[in-house]
XYZ file of C-alpha atoms in Angstrom:
194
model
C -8.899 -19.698 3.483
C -7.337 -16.934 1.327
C -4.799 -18.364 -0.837
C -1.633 -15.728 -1.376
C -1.983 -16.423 -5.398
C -5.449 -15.268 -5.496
C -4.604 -12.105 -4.425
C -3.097 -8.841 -6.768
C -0.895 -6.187 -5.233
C -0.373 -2.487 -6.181
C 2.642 -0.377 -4.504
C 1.612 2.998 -4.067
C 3.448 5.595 -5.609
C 1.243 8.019 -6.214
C 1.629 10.913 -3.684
C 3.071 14.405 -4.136
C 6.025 13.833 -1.465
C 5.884 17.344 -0.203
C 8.814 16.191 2.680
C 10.884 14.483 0.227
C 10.802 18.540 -1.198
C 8.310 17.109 -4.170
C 10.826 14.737 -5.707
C 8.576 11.490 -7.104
C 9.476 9.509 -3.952
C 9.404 6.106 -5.963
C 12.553 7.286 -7.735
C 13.918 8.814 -4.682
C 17.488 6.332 -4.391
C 17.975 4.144 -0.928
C 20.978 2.003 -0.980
C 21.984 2.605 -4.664
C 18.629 1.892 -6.070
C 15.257 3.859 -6.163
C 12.560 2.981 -3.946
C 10.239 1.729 -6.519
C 12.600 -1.132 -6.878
C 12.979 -2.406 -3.325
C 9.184 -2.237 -3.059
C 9.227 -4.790 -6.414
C 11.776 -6.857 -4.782
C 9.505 -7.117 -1.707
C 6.718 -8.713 -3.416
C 7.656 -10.237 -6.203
C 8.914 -13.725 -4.724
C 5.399 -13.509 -2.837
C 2.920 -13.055 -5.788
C 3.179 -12.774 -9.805
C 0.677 -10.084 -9.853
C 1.896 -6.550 -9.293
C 0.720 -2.829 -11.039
C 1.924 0.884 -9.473
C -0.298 3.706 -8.699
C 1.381 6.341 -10.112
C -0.044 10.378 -10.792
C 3.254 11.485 -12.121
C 6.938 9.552 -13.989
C 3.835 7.623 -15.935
C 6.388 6.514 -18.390
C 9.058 5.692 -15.785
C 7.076 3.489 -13.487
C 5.506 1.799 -16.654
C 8.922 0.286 -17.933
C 8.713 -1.859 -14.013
C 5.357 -2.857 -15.012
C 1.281 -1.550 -15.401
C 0.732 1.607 -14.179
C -2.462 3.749 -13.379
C -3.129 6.665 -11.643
C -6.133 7.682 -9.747
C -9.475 8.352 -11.191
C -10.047 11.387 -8.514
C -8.074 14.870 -9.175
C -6.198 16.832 -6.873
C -4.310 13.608 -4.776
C -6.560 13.147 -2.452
C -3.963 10.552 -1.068
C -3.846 6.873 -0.533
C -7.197 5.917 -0.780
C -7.740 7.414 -3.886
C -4.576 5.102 -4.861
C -6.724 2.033 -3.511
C -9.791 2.813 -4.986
C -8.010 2.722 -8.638
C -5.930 -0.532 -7.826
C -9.512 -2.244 -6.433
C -10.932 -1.168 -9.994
C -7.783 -1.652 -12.376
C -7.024 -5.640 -11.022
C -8.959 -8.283 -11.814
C -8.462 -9.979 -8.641
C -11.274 -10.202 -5.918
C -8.728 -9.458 -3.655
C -6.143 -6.256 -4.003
C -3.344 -5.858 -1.719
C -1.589 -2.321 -1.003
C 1.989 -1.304 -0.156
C 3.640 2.111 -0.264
C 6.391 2.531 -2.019
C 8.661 4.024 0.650
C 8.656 1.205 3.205
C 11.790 -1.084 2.008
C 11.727 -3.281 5.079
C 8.750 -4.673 4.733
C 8.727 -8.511 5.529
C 9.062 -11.356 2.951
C 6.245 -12.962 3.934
C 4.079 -10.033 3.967
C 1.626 -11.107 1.558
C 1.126 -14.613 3.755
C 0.043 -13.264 7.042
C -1.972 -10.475 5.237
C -4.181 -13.399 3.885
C -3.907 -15.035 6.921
C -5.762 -12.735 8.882
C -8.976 -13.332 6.447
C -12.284 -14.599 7.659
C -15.642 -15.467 5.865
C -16.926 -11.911 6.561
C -13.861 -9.871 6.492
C -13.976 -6.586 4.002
C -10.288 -5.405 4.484
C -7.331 -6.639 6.526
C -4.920 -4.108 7.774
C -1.240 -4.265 9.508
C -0.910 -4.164 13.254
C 2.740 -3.773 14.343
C 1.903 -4.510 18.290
C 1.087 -0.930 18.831
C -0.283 1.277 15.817
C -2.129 0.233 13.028
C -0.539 0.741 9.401
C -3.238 1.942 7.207
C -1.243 1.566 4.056
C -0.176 -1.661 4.083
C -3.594 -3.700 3.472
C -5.605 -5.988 1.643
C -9.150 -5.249 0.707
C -12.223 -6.716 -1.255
C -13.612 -5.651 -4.035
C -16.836 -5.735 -2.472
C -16.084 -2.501 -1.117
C -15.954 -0.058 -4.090
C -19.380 1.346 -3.502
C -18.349 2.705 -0.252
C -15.011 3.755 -1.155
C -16.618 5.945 -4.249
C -19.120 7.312 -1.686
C -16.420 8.175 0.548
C -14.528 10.031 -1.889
C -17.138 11.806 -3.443
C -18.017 13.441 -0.201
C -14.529 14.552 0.638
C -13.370 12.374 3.380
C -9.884 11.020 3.341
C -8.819 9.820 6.431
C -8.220 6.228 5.773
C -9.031 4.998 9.086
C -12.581 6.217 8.840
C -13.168 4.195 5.825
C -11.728 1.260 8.074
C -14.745 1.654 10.283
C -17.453 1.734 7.805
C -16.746 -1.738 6.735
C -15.419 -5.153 8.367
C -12.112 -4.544 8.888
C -9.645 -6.748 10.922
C -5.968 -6.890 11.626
C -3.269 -8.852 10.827
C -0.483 -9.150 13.674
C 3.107 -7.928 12.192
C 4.028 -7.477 15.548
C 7.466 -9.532 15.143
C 8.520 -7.305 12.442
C 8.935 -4.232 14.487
C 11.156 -2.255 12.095
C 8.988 -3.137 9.036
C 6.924 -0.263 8.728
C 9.863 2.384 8.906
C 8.817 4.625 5.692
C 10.732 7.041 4.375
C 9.294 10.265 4.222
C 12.238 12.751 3.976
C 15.778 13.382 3.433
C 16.255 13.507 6.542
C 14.770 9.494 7.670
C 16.657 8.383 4.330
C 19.721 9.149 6.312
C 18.726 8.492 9.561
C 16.817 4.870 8.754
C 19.668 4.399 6.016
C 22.149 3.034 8.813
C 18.838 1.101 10.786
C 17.892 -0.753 7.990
């Protein structure tokens, strides 16, 4: 069974936040601090090992810790975010969280690993209804494909989910953990939720 400490995680911060009107959304401030910093407090009781994805604010995000950014131009979005983190750790095992999702549960980490089996290539959040793409843990073992995947323009995550073993990992007590803030707009409205 997949122990929680021999995993690494990497928050993804890399986007361009076109709804948050292009502001780097892992500075963007919820409840007096920026979102870069709840996403830290999230996972640092559950594992020592945490980096940022980061394509912009380089400096910034490197004072909370290592930072990379992605090895393919043009933010070609959260994969591209993976695919560095899977090549950056040293782990065999790379967990992902975005940065704008500051409910996410404390033991997040736990039932992530949980959900592993002998065979199992990536593990992705179910929240009861929808799957949540972002929030995942994948092997290494899957590089090959995700360079291949990238390299002939595909992006949509869930695609990628079906070329390899994936299974799912039920979050379906936590139903307000996946809000993510996208926008002025759900930083207000989700403000007074959460």
């Amino acid at each position: 069974m997949l122990q929680p400490k021999q995993t690494s995680w990497v928050i993804l911060a890399g986007g361009q936040a076109r709804r948050m009107g292009g502001q780097d959304k892992g500075f963007v401030a919820f409840k007096n601090k920026p979102l870069i910093e709840h996403a830290i407090d999230i996972l640092a009781p559950q594992t020592d090992q945490i980096a940022i994805n980061a394509n912009r604010s380089i400096e910034q995000y490197t004072s909370y810790g290592v930072t990379f950014s992605d090895q393919f131009s043009d933010y070609p979005g959260p994969l591209a975010g993976m695919h560095s983190g899977l090549i950056n750790m040293n782990s065999d095992w790379v967990g992902f969280i975005p940065c704008d999702s500051p409910n996410l549960p404390d033991n997040l980490v736990a039932l992530l690993c949980d959900a592993v089996k002998e065979d199992t290539d990536i593990v992705v959040a179910h929240d009861g209804e929808y799957m949540q793409p972002v929030v995942t843990l994948m092997h290494k073992r899957i590089i090959p494909k995700i360079d291949a995947f990238l390299a002939r323009g595909d992006r949509k995550i869930i695609l990628l989910y079906k070329e390899c073993n994936t299974v799912f990992a039920d979050f379906s007590n936590y139903p307000n953990a996946f809000i993510n803030l996208n926008s002025p707009q759900e930083l207000e409205q989700f403000g007074s939720l959460l």
